[in-house]
Amino acid sequence: MTSNSTRTSPVALGAFAAGLLAATALVSAISVLPSTPATAQIQLNAEAIDPSKGFADLADRVMPAVVNVQVKFTNASAGDEDAAPQMPNLPEGFGEFFKQFPQFRNGMPGGRGEGEGERPRSGMGVGSGFIISADGYAVTNNHVVKDADQVSVTMKDGTEYDAEVIGTDPKTDLALIKIKSDKPFDYVSFTKEEPRVGDWVMAVGNPFGLGGSVTTGIISARGRDIGSGPYDDFLQIDAAINRGNSGGPAFNLEGEVVGINTAIFSPSGGSVGIGFAIPASTAESVIASLKENGKVTRGWLGVQIQPVTEDIAEGLGLEDAKGAIVADVTEDSPALAAGIRQGDTILKFNGKDIKDSRDLARKVAQVKPGDSVPVTLVRDGKTMDIEVKIGDMPADPKMASKDSGEDSGKGVTLSGLGLKVAPAEDGAGVAVTEVAPGSPAEERGLKAGDIILEVAGAEVHSPSDVRDALKSTDKKRVLMLVKTEEGQRFVAVPSAKS
């Protein structure tokens, strides 16, 4: 099917606003990488654009590879109204974002402020995408094509093609589609260079269904965690992106894709200069896996981890607050087989420094299952290297620990921490029965029902064990291993000497 124009009428825009893609009001800034023919791409890579002369040449070269994505859906789920009302197809985990920032939810077009009901059971949506190979493979967002019964793309010249969804990855909000045509297409490539804060970017996409639009800006920040999933590592850009830009590309001056526009912060639904793009380094590996397997295969270590805070670093005797501390190890996991233990602090993985727990999770996920990688860790103050054969992440990974019950006894008071403890009912650890408001214990997130398993590396079975351990150290901070409803974690608390 073909079309002579990519212009969208106001009526169509109204339908789009009520439909699938318009629901990306907060998360709508995702655009797909535009691409160019292989020959044009080589010329473009050979000579970077001079921004002082404008971006027209860059736009001319890459826009043939950028597509508008149209979807039709029927009988689609209305989603979790409490987590994200009137905003279907949000990336996995965005309910938590709205709980933290309700002002972004309530003012959204199509939200409660405009009197809209829940997501319609059928309708249309628009987004953006970009072609990454001459045979018609293209990238967009998962939330653009999720639940779609029909997908089509429109080229710069107005030609329209049907497309099929090859695979999606909700954890990174990426999707791979294939244009149904035998003709060769212009395409673009992902950058191999790490972008820097301050670099120029040009975003191309389909805002509000208007067709190919170009905006420019810079990379404002890197490594943003916006609560959308376990592998958040967004680029923040200030190029204007709006609803319908989702899945579109952000280019560098060489015409390479540096990111896929995915989300915006906005009290109104329009651009305020704070947009988020999935980095090319993340997208390239995910898309390659989708193309090869139709799904994403991720590496799995099998540990429950947490970041090393200043307090925890002091308690461990580390010079810097970096790395990830192992709070628990999953049964039958690669970590257990390799000898990783609870309390180990992982400083390097596969030869790369670990900044924090999220950094480790991302690096593990990028390793091909079956590969063996070196891990540098600190145990009992000693640095050691071990080899770990990475496993295939289960669809539903087992938790590293079980839920714990509450202890109903009044317990013994540890006045220095502001909590009461009593022996756990099953004899494993010491139960927290009460936490004083404003106390050091409350400041560190301890609560009634938590179970203290270890203090300063020693197992505890009675309140006196906890008290003795707090007194037996010369350090100002002592690490407690605490089991909560969410799992196990280390907490650095003041010692008796501090």
Short mmCIF file of N, CA and C in Angstrom, two decimals, residues 36 56 74 118 126 133 151 175 207 240 268 304 351 365 367 374 386 402 408 422 432 443 445 470 474-475 480 498:
data_model
loop_
_atom_site.label_atom_id
_atom_site.label_comp_id
_atom_site.label_asym_id
_atom_site.label_seq_id
_atom_site.Cartn_x
_atom_site.Cartn_y
_atom_site.Cartn_z
N THR A 36 21.01 6.08 5.86
CA THR A 36 21.35 6.55 4.54
C THR A 36 21.84 5.39 3.71
N ALA A 56 21.59 21.17 7.55
CA ALA A 56 20.82 20.77 6.37
C ALA A 56 21.45 19.58 5.66
N THR A 74 -6.49 -3.73 18.32
CA THR A 74 -7.86 -4.01 18.77
C THR A 74 -7.79 -4.84 20.03
N GLU A 118 -10.27 5.36 30.29
CA GLU A 118 -9.14 4.46 30.12
C GLU A 118 -8.88 4.24 28.65
N VAL A 126 0.96 6.31 16.47
CA VAL A 126 2.08 6.69 15.61
C VAL A 126 3.35 6.76 16.43
N SER A 133 19.45 -1.76 7.98
CA SER A 133 20.05 -2.63 6.97
C SER A 133 19.31 -2.45 5.65
N VAL A 151 1.18 -3.23 11.62
CA VAL A 151 2.25 -2.22 11.67
C VAL A 151 2.60 -1.84 10.24
N ALA A 175 12.42 -2.53 20.05
CA ALA A 175 11.75 -3.49 19.18
C ALA A 175 12.41 -3.48 17.81
N PRO A 207 6.88 13.67 15.34
CA PRO A 207 6.15 14.23 16.48
C PRO A 207 4.69 14.51 16.15
N ALA A 240 14.55 18.97 21.11
CA ALA A 240 13.11 18.83 21.35
C ALA A 240 12.59 17.52 20.80
N SER A 268 3.47 18.94 30.94
CA SER A 268 2.37 19.19 30.02
C SER A 268 2.27 18.17 28.90
N GLN A 304 22.35 -11.40 44.54
CA GLN A 304 21.60 -10.23 44.96
C GLN A 304 22.62 -9.21 45.42
N GLY A 351 37.14 -7.43 33.34
CA GLY A 351 38.21 -6.47 33.13
C GLY A 351 37.81 -5.02 33.25
N ALA A 365 24.58 -8.60 32.02
CA ALA A 365 23.55 -8.87 31.02
C ALA A 365 24.11 -8.86 29.60
N VAL A 367 26.99 -10.03 28.63
CA VAL A 367 27.87 -11.17 28.34
C VAL A 367 27.05 -12.32 27.76
N PRO A 374 36.57 -12.98 33.90
CA PRO A 374 37.24 -12.78 35.18
C PRO A 374 36.47 -11.80 36.06
N ILE A 386 38.66 -14.42 40.36
CA ILE A 386 38.08 -15.73 40.08
C ILE A 386 37.48 -15.71 38.68
N LYS A 402 14.40 -16.06 50.93
CA LYS A 402 12.98 -16.19 51.18
C LYS A 402 12.49 -15.04 52.04
N SER A 408 7.01 -11.02 67.14
CA SER A 408 6.05 -10.20 67.87
C SER A 408 6.52 -9.82 69.27
N ALA A 422 14.99 -9.20 69.06
CA ALA A 422 14.68 -10.43 69.79
C ALA A 422 15.08 -11.61 68.92
N VAL A 432 14.19 -7.71 64.22
CA VAL A 432 13.94 -6.32 64.63
C VAL A 432 12.47 -6.21 65.00
N GLU A 443 17.03 5.83 59.83
CA GLU A 443 17.70 6.55 58.74
C GLU A 443 18.28 5.59 57.71
N GLY A 445 16.94 2.70 56.93
CA GLY A 445 15.89 1.90 56.32
C GLY A 445 15.51 0.64 57.05
N LEU A 470 28.88 -5.27 67.94
CA LEU A 470 28.98 -3.81 67.79
C LEU A 470 30.10 -3.24 68.66
N ASP A 474 37.07 -1.87 66.08
CA ASP A 474 37.69 -0.55 66.19
C ASP A 474 37.19 0.40 65.11
N LYS A 475 36.37 -0.11 64.20
CA LYS A 475 35.86 0.72 63.11
C LYS A 475 34.68 1.57 63.58
N MET A 480 25.95 -4.77 58.89
CA MET A 480 24.95 -5.76 59.26
C MET A 480 24.37 -6.36 57.98
N SER A 498 31.73 4.52 68.06
CA SER A 498 31.48 5.80 67.39
C SER A 498 30.40 6.60 68.08
#
